[in-house]
Structure formats: structure tokens, C-alpha cells
Coordinates of C-alpha atoms and ligand atoms in Angstrom, one line a residue:
M11 CA -0.2 0.1 0.2
E12 CA 1.1 3.0 -0.8
V13 CA 1.4 6.3 1.7
M14 CA 1.3 9.7 1.4
D15 CA 3.9 11.6 2.5
V16 CA 2.6 15.7 2.0
H17 CA 5.8 16.7 3.9
S18 CA 7.4 16.0 0.2
W19 CA 6.9 17.0 -3.6
S20 CA 8.1 13.7 -5.2
Q21 CA 6.5 10.9 -6.2
P22 CA 7.9 7.3 -4.9
E23 CA 5.5 5.7 -6.5
R24 CA 6.3 6.4 -9.3
I25 CA 10.1 6.9 -8.9
R26 CA 11.3 5.5 -5.7
V27 CA 15.1 6.2 -5.7
R28 CA 18.1 3.3 -4.4
H29 CA 21.2 5.1 -3.8
L30 CA 23.1 7.7 -4.0
E31 CA 26.6 9.1 -5.2
L32 CA 27.2 12.1 -3.0
N33 CA 30.6 14.0 -3.9
L34 CA 30.8 17.2 -1.9
D35 CA 33.3 20.4 -1.4
V36 CA 33.0 21.8 2.0
R37 CA 33.6 25.8 1.2
F38 CA 34.2 27.4 4.7
D39 CA 35.6 29.9 2.7
R40 CA 32.2 31.1 1.0
K41 CA 30.6 28.7 4.1
I42 CA 28.5 26.1 1.2
L43 CA 28.6 22.7 0.2
E44 CA 29.5 22.6 -3.3
G45 CA 29.5 19.4 -5.8
S46 CA 26.6 17.1 -7.1
V47 CA 24.7 14.1 -6.0
T48 CA 24.2 10.7 -8.9
L49 CA 20.4 9.5 -7.7
R50 CA 20.4 5.6 -9.2
F51 CA 16.3 3.9 -9.9
D52 CA 15.2 1.0 -11.6
A53 CA 14.7 1.3 -15.5
T54 CA 12.0 3.5 -15.8
T55 CA 9.1 4.9 -18.6
E56 CA 8.2 7.9 -16.2
P57 CA 8.8 11.3 -17.9
E58 CA 9.6 13.4 -14.8
L59 CA 11.8 12.6 -11.1
V60 CA 10.3 15.2 -8.5
L61 CA 13.0 15.9 -5.7
D62 CA 12.5 17.9 -2.8
T63 CA 15.0 20.9 -2.4
R64 CA 15.2 24.0 -0.8
D65 CA 17.3 26.8 -1.3
L66 CA 19.7 24.6 -3.3
E67 CA 21.4 26.7 -6.6
I68 CA 20.9 23.9 -9.5
H69 CA 23.8 23.9 -11.7
S70 CA 22.9 21.1 -13.5
V71 CA 21.6 18.1 -14.6
E72 CA 23.4 15.4 -16.9
N73 CA 21.6 12.0 -18.5
A74 CA 18.1 14.5 -18.0
A75 CA 16.0 16.0 -21.1
G76 CA 15.7 18.6 -19.1
F77 CA 15.0 20.2 -15.6
E78 CA 12.9 22.9 -14.1
L79 CA 13.2 24.5 -10.9
G80 CA 9.0 25.1 -9.5
A81 CA 8.1 27.6 -6.9
R82 CA 9.5 27.3 -3.1
D83 CA 6.5 26.4 -0.2
A84 CA 7.6 28.3 2.8
I85 CA 7.2 24.8 4.7
L86 CA 8.5 21.7 1.8
G87 CA 11.3 24.1 0.1
A88 CA 10.8 24.2 -4.0
P89 CA 10.5 20.7 -6.2
L90 CA 13.1 20.1 -9.1
R91 CA 11.5 18.4 -12.1
I92 CA 13.8 16.7 -13.6
Q93 CA 12.0 15.5 -17.5
L94 CA 13.5 11.9 -18.8
A95 CA 14.1 10.3 -21.0
Q96 CA 13.2 6.3 -21.9
G97 CA 14.4 3.9 -19.2
C98 CA 15.8 5.8 -17.7
S99 CA 18.4 4.9 -14.7
W100 CA 20.6 7.5 -13.3
V101 CA 20.4 11.6 -13.4
R102 CA 23.3 13.5 -11.6
V103 CA 22.0 17.4 -10.3
R104 CA 25.3 19.7 -10.0
Y105 CA 24.6 21.9 -6.9
S106 CA 25.7 24.6 -4.5
T107 CA 24.2 25.2 -1.0
S108 CA 22.8 28.3 0.5
P109 CA 24.4 29.8 3.5
D110 CA 21.5 30.0 5.3
A111 CA 21.2 26.2 4.4
S112 CA 18.0 25.3 7.2
G113 CA 20.6 21.7 7.1
L114 CA 23.3 23.3 8.2
Q115 CA 25.4 25.0 10.8
W116 CA 28.7 26.9 10.0
L117 CA 30.5 27.7 13.2
D118 CA 32.8 30.2 13.1
P119 CA 36.1 29.4 15.2
A120 CA 34.7 31.4 18.0
Q121 CA 31.6 28.9 18.6
T122 CA 33.5 26.0 19.3
A123 CA 35.9 24.1 21.9
G124 CA 39.0 25.5 20.4
K125 CA 38.3 29.0 18.9
R126 CA 40.9 28.3 15.9
Y127 CA 39.2 26.4 13.3
P128 CA 35.2 26.7 11.9
F129 CA 33.0 23.8 12.3
L130 CA 30.3 22.3 9.8
Y131 CA 27.2 20.4 10.7
T132 CA 24.4 19.0 9.2
Q133 CA 20.7 17.8 11.2
S134 CA 18.7 16.3 8.0
Q135 CA 15.5 15.4 10.8
A136 CA 12.8 16.5 10.1
I137 CA 12.8 17.6 5.6
H138 CA 15.9 19.3 6.1
A139 CA 18.1 17.1 4.2
R140 CA 16.6 19.0 0.5
S141 CA 18.5 21.5 2.0
W142 CA 22.1 20.3 1.2
I143 CA 20.8 17.2 -1.0
P144 CA 18.3 17.5 -3.9
L145 CA 16.8 13.9 -3.2
Q146 CA 12.6 12.4 -2.1
D147 CA 12.9 13.7 0.9
T148 CA 10.8 11.9 2.8
P149 CA 11.1 8.9 5.5
G150 CA 8.7 6.6 3.3
V151 CA 12.3 6.1 1.1
R152 CA 14.9 4.4 1.5
V153 CA 18.5 4.5 0.0
T154 CA 22.1 3.2 0.0
F155 CA 24.5 5.8 -0.5
Q156 CA 28.7 6.4 -1.2
G157 CA 30.0 9.2 -0.5
R158 CA 33.1 11.8 -1.1
V159 CA 33.5 14.8 1.2
R160 CA 36.8 17.2 0.1
A161 CA 37.0 19.3 3.7
P162 CA 40.2 21.4 4.3
A163 CA 43.1 21.0 5.2
G164 CA 43.6 20.5 8.8
L165 CA 39.9 20.0 9.3
H166 CA 38.4 16.2 9.8
A167 CA 35.6 15.8 7.7
V168 CA 33.2 12.7 8.9
M169 CA 29.9 11.1 7.8
A170 CA 27.7 9.0 9.4
A171 CA 28.4 5.6 7.6
E172 CA 31.2 3.4 7.2
R173 CA 34.6 5.3 6.8
A174 CA 38.3 5.6 4.9
G175 CA 39.1 8.4 5.0
E176 CA 37.3 11.1 2.7
H177 CA 35.1 8.1 1.6
F178 CA 32.2 6.7 2.7
R179 CA 29.9 3.9 2.2
M180 CA 26.5 3.7 3.6
Q181 CA 25.2 -0.6 2.4
R182 CA 21.8 -0.6 4.5
P183 CA 18.6 1.2 3.3
V184 CA 18.7 4.5 4.9
P185 CA 15.6 7.9 5.0
S186 CA 16.6 11.1 4.0
Y187 CA 16.4 12.2 7.9
L188 CA 20.3 10.2 8.6
I189 CA 21.7 10.8 6.5
A190 CA 24.6 13.4 7.7
L191 CA 27.7 15.0 7.5
A192 CA 30.4 17.0 10.1
A193 CA 33.6 19.0 9.6
G194 CA 36.0 20.9 11.9
A195 CA 39.0 20.0 14.0
L196 CA 38.0 16.2 14.9
E197 CA 39.9 13.8 17.2
F198 CA 38.9 10.5 18.1
K199 CA 39.6 8.0 20.6
P200 CA 38.1 4.7 21.0
L201 CA 35.8 3.2 23.6
G202 CA 35.5 -0.7 23.3
E203 CA 35.6 -2.4 20.0
R204 CA 32.8 -0.8 17.6
C205 CA 32.7 2.0 19.9
G206 CA 34.8 5.1 20.0
V207 CA 34.2 9.2 20.2
F208 CA 35.4 12.2 17.7
A209 CA 35.3 15.6 19.8
E210 CA 37.4 18.2 19.9
A211 CA 41.4 18.2 21.4
E212 CA 40.1 20.4 23.8
L213 CA 36.9 18.0 24.3
I214 CA 38.0 14.2 23.4
D215 CA 38.9 13.3 26.5
T216 CA 35.8 13.9 29.2
A217 CA 33.9 12.7 26.0
A218 CA 35.6 9.7 26.8
R219 CA 34.8 9.1 30.3
E220 CA 31.8 10.6 29.9
F221 CA 30.5 7.6 27.8
A222 CA 32.7 4.7 29.2
D223 CA 29.8 2.7 29.0
T224 CA 28.4 3.1 25.3
E225 CA 29.9 -0.8 24.7
A226 CA 28.1 -2.0 27.4
M227 CA 24.6 0.0 27.0
V228 CA 24.6 -1.6 23.0
R229 CA 25.6 -5.1 24.7
A230 CA 22.7 -4.3 27.0
V231 CA 20.0 -3.5 24.0
E232 CA 21.0 -6.7 22.0
G233 CA 20.3 -9.3 25.3
M234 CA 16.7 -7.6 24.8
Y235 CA 16.0 -6.7 20.9
G236 CA 18.6 -9.1 19.2
P237 CA 21.9 -7.6 16.9
Y238 CA 23.2 -4.7 16.1
R239 CA 23.3 -4.5 12.7
W240 CA 25.5 -1.0 11.9
G241 CA 28.3 -1.9 12.1
R242 CA 30.5 0.5 13.9
Y243 CA 28.9 2.7 16.9
D244 CA 31.0 6.4 17.1
L245 CA 29.4 9.5 19.5
L246 CA 30.1 12.9 17.6
V247 CA 30.4 15.8 20.2
L248 CA 29.7 18.9 18.1
P249 CA 30.4 23.0 19.7
P250 CA 27.0 24.1 22.4
S251 CA 25.1 25.2 19.0
F252 CA 23.7 21.6 18.0
P253 CA 19.8 22.8 18.8
F254 CA 19.0 19.3 19.7
G255 CA 20.2 17.3 22.8
G256 CA 21.0 14.2 20.3
M257 CA 20.2 12.9 16.9
E258 CA 21.1 9.5 16.0
N259 CA 22.4 10.1 12.6
P260 CA 23.4 5.5 11.9
C261 CA 26.7 4.7 13.2
L262 CA 27.3 8.0 14.6
T263 CA 25.2 9.7 16.8
F264 CA 25.8 13.1 17.1
A265 CA 25.3 15.1 20.8
T266 CA 25.4 18.3 22.1
P267 CA 28.9 19.1 24.6
T268 CA 25.4 19.7 27.3
I269 CA 25.6 16.6 28.1
L270 CA 28.9 16.1 29.3
A271 CA 28.1 16.2 33.3
G272 CA 31.9 14.8 35.0
D273 CA 29.4 11.9 36.2
K274 CA 27.6 10.4 33.2
S275 CA 24.5 11.2 34.8
L276 CA 23.4 12.9 31.5
V277 CA 24.1 9.4 29.4
S278 CA 20.5 8.9 29.1
L279 CA 20.9 10.3 26.3
V280 CA 23.1 8.4 24.5
A281 CA 20.9 5.2 25.9
H282 CA 18.2 6.8 23.6
E283 CA 20.5 7.7 20.6
L284 CA 21.8 4.2 20.8
A285 CA 18.5 2.8 21.1
H286 CA 17.5 4.4 17.4
S287 CA 19.4 2.2 16.5
W288 CA 16.6 -0.3 16.7
S289 CA 13.4 1.9 16.4
G290 CA 13.4 4.6 13.9
N291 CA 16.9 4.0 11.8
L292 CA 16.1 -0.1 11.7
V293 CA 12.5 0.5 11.8
T294 CA 11.5 3.9 11.0
N295 CA 8.4 6.5 11.0
A296 CA 6.9 6.1 7.4
T297 CA 5.7 10.0 8.1
W298 CA 5.9 12.6 10.4
S299 CA 2.9 11.9 11.7
D300 CA 3.9 8.7 13.3
F301 CA 7.1 10.3 14.7
W302 CA 6.1 9.1 18.2
L303 CA 7.1 5.0 16.8
N304 CA 10.2 6.2 16.0
E305 CA 10.0 7.9 19.6
G306 CA 8.0 6.7 21.6
F307 CA 9.7 3.4 21.5
T308 CA 13.2 4.9 21.2
V309 CA 12.0 6.6 25.4
Y310 CA 11.3 3.1 26.5
L311 CA 13.7 1.0 24.7
E312 CA 16.2 4.3 26.7
R313 CA 15.0 3.3 30.2
R314 CA 14.7 -0.3 29.8
I315 CA 18.8 0.2 29.3
L316 CA 19.7 2.2 31.7
E317 CA 17.8 0.3 34.1
K318 CA 20.3 -2.3 32.6
V319 CA 22.7 -1.0 32.8
Y320 CA 22.8 1.5 36.2
G321 CA 20.0 -0.2 37.5
Q322 CA 15.9 0.3 38.5
D323 CA 16.0 2.8 41.0
R324 CA 17.5 5.0 38.1
E325 CA 15.4 4.1 35.7
E326 CA 12.5 4.8 37.8
M327 CA 13.1 8.4 38.4
E328 CA 13.7 9.4 35.0
A329 CA 9.9 8.1 33.9
V330 CA 8.7 10.0 36.9
L331 CA 10.9 13.2 36.1
G332 CA 10.3 12.0 32.2
R333 CA 6.0 11.9 33.3
R334 CA 6.0 15.1 35.5
E335 CA 7.3 16.7 32.1
L336 CA 4.4 15.5 29.8
D337 CA 2.2 16.5 32.5
R338 CA 3.9 19.8 32.6
E339 CA 3.8 20.4 28.5
M340 CA 1.3 19.3 28.1
A341 CA -1.3 21.3 30.0
G342 CA 0.2 24.2 27.7
L343 CA -1.0 22.5 24.4
P344 CA -3.4 22.8 22.4
E345 CA -5.6 19.0 22.0
P346 CA -4.7 17.9 19.0
D347 CA -1.2 17.9 19.9
R348 CA -1.9 15.6 22.8
V349 CA -2.5 13.2 20.6
L350 CA 0.4 10.6 19.2
H351 CA -1.1 10.1 15.1
L352 CA -0.4 13.6 14.2
E353 CA -2.2 16.1 11.7
L354 CA 0.6 17.4 10.4
T355 CA -1.3 18.6 6.9
G356 CA -0.1 22.2 6.0
R357 CA 2.6 22.6 9.7
D358 CA 6.1 21.7 9.6
P359 CA 6.9 19.1 11.2
D360 CA 9.1 20.7 13.5
D361 CA 6.2 21.9 15.1
G362 CA 4.8 18.3 16.1
C363 CA 7.9 17.6 18.4
T364 CA 6.3 17.9 21.5
L365 CA 6.8 15.7 24.9
V366 CA 4.2 13.6 23.2
P367 CA 5.7 11.6 20.8
Y368 CA 7.7 10.6 23.6
E369 CA 6.1 10.2 27.0
K370 CA 2.9 9.5 25.5
G371 CA 4.8 6.7 23.4
A372 CA 6.3 5.5 25.6
L373 CA 3.9 5.0 28.2
L374 CA 1.4 3.5 26.4
L375 CA 4.1 1.0 25.4
R376 CA 5.0 0.7 30.0
T377 CA 1.1 0.1 30.0
I378 CA 1.0 -3.1 27.2
E379 CA 4.4 -4.2 28.8
R380 CA 1.7 -3.8 32.3
E381 CA -0.6 -5.6 30.7
V382 CA 1.2 -8.9 29.0
G383 CA 4.3 -9.3 31.0
R384 CA 7.6 -7.7 30.8
D385 CA 8.8 -11.4 28.4
R386 CA 5.7 -11.2 26.7
F387 CA 6.0 -8.2 25.3
D388 CA 10.3 -8.0 25.4
A389 CA 9.4 -11.3 22.7
F390 CA 6.8 -9.2 20.2
L391 CA 9.5 -6.6 20.6
R392 CA 12.2 -8.2 19.5
S393 CA 10.1 -10.0 16.3
Y394 CA 8.3 -6.6 15.9
F395 CA 11.9 -5.4 14.8
D396 CA 13.1 -8.3 13.2
H397 CA 9.8 -8.4 11.1
F398 CA 9.8 -4.4 10.0
A399 CA 13.7 -4.3 9.7
F400 CA 15.1 -1.9 7.2
Q401 CA 11.3 -0.2 6.6
S402 CA 9.2 2.3 7.1
I403 CA 5.7 1.5 8.5
T404 CA 2.8 3.8 9.6
T405 CA 1.2 3.4 13.0
A406 CA -1.8 1.4 11.4
D407 CA 0.9 -1.1 9.9
F408 CA 2.0 -1.4 13.7
L409 CA -1.2 -1.9 15.3
D410 CA -2.1 -4.5 12.2
Y411 CA 1.4 -6.4 14.1
L412 CA 0.6 -5.7 17.6
R413 CA -3.6 -7.7 16.6
R414 CA -2.3 -9.9 15.6
E415 CA 1.1 -11.0 17.5
L416 CA 0.0 -9.6 21.1
P417 CA -3.7 -9.0 21.2
V418 CA -4.5 -6.6 24.3
T419 CA -7.1 -5.3 25.9
T420 CA -5.2 -1.5 26.0
A421 CA -7.5 1.0 24.6
L422 CA -5.1 1.7 21.7
D423 CA -7.3 4.1 20.0
E424 CA -7.8 6.1 23.2
W425 CA -3.9 6.0 23.1
I426 CA -3.1 7.0 19.6
Y427 CA -5.9 9.2 18.2
R428 CA -7.6 10.8 21.3
P429 CA -5.8 13.8 23.7
G430 CA -4.0 13.4 27.2
V431 CA -3.5 10.2 28.8
P432 CA -5.9 7.3 29.5
L433 CA -6.6 6.7 33.8
D434 CA -5.2 3.0 33.1
A435 CA -1.6 4.7 32.0
A436 CA 0.9 2.7 33.7
E437 CA 2.5 5.3 36.4
P438 CA 5.8 5.3 37.1
R439 CA 7.1 5.6 40.6
S440 CA 10.1 6.4 42.3
D441 CA 11.0 5.1 46.5
A442 CA 14.0 8.1 46.3
F443 CA 12.0 11.1 44.5
Q444 CA 9.4 10.1 47.9
R445 CA 11.8 10.8 50.2
I446 CA 13.4 13.7 48.4
E447 CA 10.1 15.2 48.2
A448 CA 9.9 14.9 52.3
A449 CA 13.0 16.5 52.9
A450 CA 11.9 19.3 50.5
A451 CA 8.7 19.5 52.7
R452 CA 11.8 20.2 55.6
W453 CA 13.6 22.7 53.8
Q454 CA 10.5 24.5 53.0
Q455 CA 9.7 24.7 56.9
G456 CA 13.4 25.9 58.1
Q457 CA 15.1 23.1 58.5
A458 CA 18.5 22.2 56.6
I459 CA 19.2 19.2 55.3
D460 CA 21.2 16.9 53.9
T461 CA 22.0 16.7 50.2
S462 CA 25.9 14.8 49.5
G463 CA 26.1 12.6 47.2
W464 CA 22.9 13.6 45.2
S465 CA 22.2 12.7 42.0
T466 CA 21.6 14.6 38.9
Q467 CA 18.1 13.3 39.1
L468 CA 17.5 14.2 42.9
W469 CA 18.4 17.6 42.8
L470 CA 16.1 18.5 39.7
H471 CA 13.5 16.3 41.8
F472 CA 13.9 18.6 44.8
L473 CA 14.1 21.7 42.6
R474 CA 10.6 20.6 41.5
T475 CA 8.9 20.0 44.1
L476 CA 10.1 23.3 45.5
D477 CA 8.1 24.9 42.6
T478 CA 8.5 28.8 43.8
P479 CA 11.3 28.7 47.3
D480 CA 13.4 31.0 48.3
Q481 CA 16.3 31.7 46.2
A482 CA 17.8 33.5 47.6
R483 CA 18.2 31.0 50.9
L484 CA 19.3 27.8 48.1
D485 CA 22.1 29.6 46.9
R486 CA 23.2 30.7 50.9
E487 CA 22.9 26.6 51.2
F488 CA 23.4 25.2 48.3
H489 CA 25.0 27.3 44.6
L490 CA 23.1 26.5 42.6
T491 CA 24.0 29.3 40.2
D492 CA 27.4 28.1 40.0
A493 CA 26.4 24.4 39.1
T494 CA 28.3 23.2 36.0
N495 CA 25.5 20.6 35.4
S496 CA 23.5 21.9 32.5
E497 CA 19.8 21.0 33.2
I498 CA 19.9 22.1 36.8
L499 CA 20.9 24.7 36.2
H500 CA 18.8 25.4 33.4
Q501 CA 16.1 24.3 36.3
W502 CA 17.7 26.6 38.5
L503 CA 17.6 29.5 35.7
L504 CA 13.8 29.1 35.1
M505 CA 12.7 29.6 38.4
A506 CA 15.2 32.7 38.7
V507 CA 12.5 33.8 35.8
R508 CA 9.5 33.1 37.4
S509 CA 11.0 34.8 40.6
G510 CA 12.9 36.8 39.9
Y511 CA 16.3 36.4 41.0
E512 CA 18.0 39.6 39.9
P513 CA 21.1 37.8 41.2
A514 CA 21.0 34.3 38.7
F515 CA 20.0 37.1 35.2
P516 CA 24.1 36.8 34.4
R517 CA 24.7 33.7 34.4
M518 CA 22.0 33.1 32.5
E519 CA 22.7 35.3 30.5
E520 CA 25.5 34.0 29.5
F521 CA 23.7 30.1 29.4
L522 CA 21.7 31.9 26.8
K523 CA 24.7 34.2 24.4
T524 CA 26.6 30.0 24.1
V525 CA 23.5 27.2 24.0
G526 CA 21.4 26.8 21.5
R527 CA 20.7 23.7 22.5
R528 CA 16.4 24.4 22.2
K529 CA 14.7 22.0 24.4
F530 CA 16.9 25.0 27.0
L531 CA 16.3 28.1 24.9
K532 CA 12.8 27.9 24.3
P533 CA 11.6 27.9 28.0
L534 CA 13.8 30.4 29.3
Y535 CA 12.6 32.9 26.5
T536 CA 8.7 32.0 27.0
E537 CA 9.7 32.5 30.1
L538 CA 11.5 36.3 29.9
M539 CA 8.1 37.1 27.7
K540 CA 5.6 37.4 30.3
T541 CA 6.8 39.6 31.9
P542 CA 7.6 43.3 30.6
A543 CA 11.2 43.4 31.9
G544 CA 11.9 40.1 30.9
K545 CA 10.7 40.7 27.1
E546 CA 13.2 43.3 27.0
R547 CA 15.7 41.1 28.9
A548 CA 14.9 38.3 26.6
R549 CA 14.6 40.7 22.5
R550 CA 18.9 42.9 24.0
I551 CA 20.2 38.8 24.7
Y552 CA 18.8 37.2 21.1
Q553 CA 19.3 40.6 19.7
S554 CA 23.4 39.5 20.7
A555 CA 22.7 35.3 20.6
R556 CA 21.1 34.8 17.8
A557 CA 23.4 34.6 15.2
G558 CA 24.8 31.9 17.5
Y559 CA 21.5 30.0 17.1
H560 CA 21.1 26.9 14.3
P561 CA 18.7 27.9 11.6
I562 CA 16.2 25.5 13.2
A563 CA 16.2 26.5 16.8
Q564 CA 16.3 30.6 15.2
T565 CA 12.9 30.1 14.1
T566 CA 11.5 28.8 17.2
I567 CA 12.6 31.8 19.2
D568 CA 12.0 34.1 16.1
A569 CA 7.8 33.4 16.7
L570 CA 8.7 33.6 20.5
V571 CA 10.7 36.6 20.8
G572 CA 11.0 38.2 17.1
G573 CA 12.2 38.1 14.0
A574 CA 15.9 39.7 14.1
Ligands
BES615 N1 15.4 12.4 17.3 C1 15.5 13.9 17.5 C2 16.1 14.4 17.4 C3 14.7 15.2 16.6 C4 13.6 15.0 16.8 C5 15.7 16.3 15.7 C6 12.9 16.0 15.8 C7 14.9 16.6 14.6 C8 13.2 17.0 14.8 C9 16.6 12.9 19.2 O1 16.6 11.4 19.1 C10 16.7 13.3 20.3 O2 15.2 12.5 20.2 N2 16.0 13.6 20.9 C11 16.2 14.8 22.0 C12 17.7 13.4 23.2 C13 15.9 12.7 24.3 C14 16.8 12.2 25.1 C15 15.1 13.3 24.8 C16 16.8 16.1 22.3 O3 17.3 16.8 21.5 O4 16.4 16.9 23.4
ZN616 ZN1 14.9 10.6 19.4

């Protein structure tokens, strides 16, 4: 059955591209990628191949009877219509990108750890691959690819694929949103047999220590859900402007440096991106409306990894934190955004990226697990990954398979198509957090409490339990304005904006000017915009911070604060 993806101009039911050959020069001098892509498909009698593009300059198309770039749609970009001769099975497009490409960030040396070399990275999910490669930019189409990337001397280019010098190869079919490239002054350090980390020299040892458990994580998932099918699993630490926590590019997860806490307390992100090697990269959402199949399954797997590697307490804390954040965010969302299967026609798929697909999705799987028991659910998941391996599937495909293989009484349609969390949801609980709630109550009554040895998760729960406390007293006792853990600091700054706690504002300004992670920016700017003085502060900070943010973060914050 053909699946319609409203976020692509391409018509894969007519021609399906199967293989790409990329040949690109990284031009830091002009902030462009320049080169060609060869697209291969089964010999066809179709008169026209339609590709997605956004802000590309098309220089020529080889092996074609002609081409035409259509009108640019604000969300979708412009279709590139290529006229084909009878029996055609390939075309080669010569092109260059725009310095403002939505899927690229070009960093000045000042924005890197080393301050000496520029940096480039791509972020293709959801529909930004089209801003740096003309292709069928839909997760319903999978391609193998080869790449050759030339970067200036002294810089190291990497693609999320098998690597050999400046040559890259992906032999397993992947959706376009997983094609990725980075270039910078990168070093590599092995973490184990299959795992390693790329980072700038300044961060490489810290990163290797933080991610020392990666190989154990890979083995943990393999024990539950079958072999890791992508060869190597490496991580790439990006500069702090990276707009996400992590991105599950195959063979090479891209990660924010804000998870380098020094105590492995934020490595749930590694567990998450690694889990995508099964949920997402192996079994892929066919359209962005099915995004919860990627993220909900991945959060469920992430927590199972945490439980295996760090124990049940840690898993329970993360699950409760996630559950609380879901409620908090959902309260501010319109009803259509509280469902799992999203209606995104006419919308940018980046808009659907709330905690709902993540946490409500994971909660549904947890609820099914509670009903059928962990052993049966694990067996089901393992067979699901095998059955749909290297395929792109819809919510309906999942439901058909589940109803056939594992009939349940859980109200699936209600979970997936109706807003909110159903009353039968499996509720995570944490004993450790109950002790924190008691400590918070004592502290509120003016008593001293012993916080020595508290983990990041305990601190987060403590602060969120207090809500609007006496921040000056907290600062005197616990020095939270000096926190170096990005999650704790972010929580602290959020509270400072809410209560107008001035002593934390210089730290907030510095944070907003160096970190571009959208999950941190959005709540802080949103909170600032609630008062006239905050608005003024937000505008002033954003005016100087904006240029350092990724185009995706700029779009988000423009909508909150107002554009450039
Ligand atoms: N694939 C997502 C990132 C993403 C989603 C990019 C949608 C573009 C559009 C990635 O796996 C992810 O979920 N990252 C999270 C971290 C995670 C631990 C919840 C993030 O970046 O915050
Ligand atoms: Zn994810």
C-alpha cells in the first residue's frame, strides 16, 4: 500500500530512488557545500523525476532531457522536476547550497572549543536534508549511499556511515533524514571494540570518560532486542550551539556537549540515541505523523537500557521525571497536539516535536508491558524489529501487527488518536523521589537538609517539587547559580526567571549566549516573555545570541521573541 507523505514533493510511487553518490566540497570560505549527487533508480518509463530542494542552486542535471525548479513553498521548499528519457535509471545533479541552508550550521572558530578552526555540521531531521542534497526527502524512501567529502587541510570530515578517509559508504538502506555530515578539528578516541568518540581535542578525554559505558549499553540492547546491525557505534560531540540533545545518525550519533556533566548523569541521551538503532533507524516512521513510532519506542528502550546498565532506581527516577514533564508540557498544548498520531498537513513537522510522542508514546508501551508481562512484551518487540527491519511503517502497520501478534485490551485507539493520557496508564514511581519530597517539605519549613551525594535526578526532582521557593536561601546553602550540570542549571535559571531572582541573571545571559540547545532555550525565552522587563531582557539577549543559534533554533525563538 502506498503511503502519502504531505511533507515531500517527490512521488515515490512513480520512481523510487535506491542509491545516492554524493561528491561534495566543504567551502568554509563561502559557507557552502558544492558538488554533485548521482541518484540511481530502477530503469523507468516515467517522464519525470521530482526531487525535494530548499534554497539550492542547481547548476546542471546530467543524463536528463531538462529540468525546472518550481515555486518555493515556505515549509516544503521547491520541487525540482527532472525530465527523463525512456529507460533512464540515473541522473546527476550539480549544485551548491545556500549559506542560510536550514539543515547546515556553519560555525566561526569562536563558537568551537578550540577557537581556531571553523566547524560545520548537518541536521537533516525532519525535512532539512533537502537543503543540502536534492533528493526524495521523505522517511518512506530508503537509500544506500556512497559519499566523498573534501574539507580544507587540517579539518576532519565525517559522515554517518562506514568511513575510510574522505570516502564513506552506507550499505544498509536509510531514510534521508539520517544522512549526516560534519567537519571540524576533530580527534577520535576508541571506547571499546565497536565504539568510539569524535570531539575537538579540548573535549576528547572528558567525552571518552563520560561515554565509557557505551559498549555496555550496546550489549544491553542486543541482549533484549537482537543484534546491532550497523557495524560501528560512535559518538560525535558537537559545539554547544547544536539545537538538540542528540541525533541518531547511523553509526555516528551527534550529541550536544551539555551532557558532559563529569559524572555520567546525563548519559540517558546516549542510551536514547543508541536505542534509535532499533526504533527509528531499523524500523522507521513512514511519515512525520507517525513520529511517535520513532520516539515513543525509543524512550521506552532508553529506559530499559538505563535499568540494565545503572539499575532500577535510576530507571524509575528518569521515568517519573519524564512523566511529570509530559504533564507540564501537555497542559499548555492545544488538544490536537496531545494525540500520538499527529495531523500535520500544512504544518512544519518540527512543530509536532513535543514531549507527547516521546513520553506518552513510551507510556503506552509501558502500559502494554504491564498488561502482557515483560517477557511476552520483549519477545513481541524483538519480533517487531525483525519483521519490519529496514522498512518504513505507519501507525496502522504497527497496530495491525500488534493486534495480530499480541492481542491486548489496552484502549489503543484512545491512546493513539485521542488527546491526553488515558486513566489506565502505567504510572512510574520512585521511592528515592518520595524521600526527596519529604526532604523538600522539611526544607520549606526552614530546616537544614543533607544533600551530600545527591544525583542530578534527585536535584531536579527537589527543585521541581519546591516550585517557587526562596532562591536566595537555596543559593546560600547550595550555590546553585554556580551549578555546572546543564540540566540543574537550566532548572535553576527557569525558576530564577519565574521569581525574578536577579543574582542568577548574568549566568542566564551567558548560558543563552553560548548554548543553542532548543530544549533549554525555548522554556527560558518563553518564561522571560511573560513580563515587560523579561521581554526587554529577552530581546536584548536574543539580539546578540541569535547569530550563534542554528537556523532551527532561530525559527523557534523568532516565533517567541520576534525575528532578527
Ligand atoms: N531524533 C531526535 C531529534 C530530533 C527530533 C531532531 C525531531 C529533529 C526533529 C533525537 O533522537 C531526540 O529525541 N533527541 C532528544 C533527546 C532525547 C534524550 C529525548 C533531544 O534532542 O532533546
Ligand atoms: Zn529520539
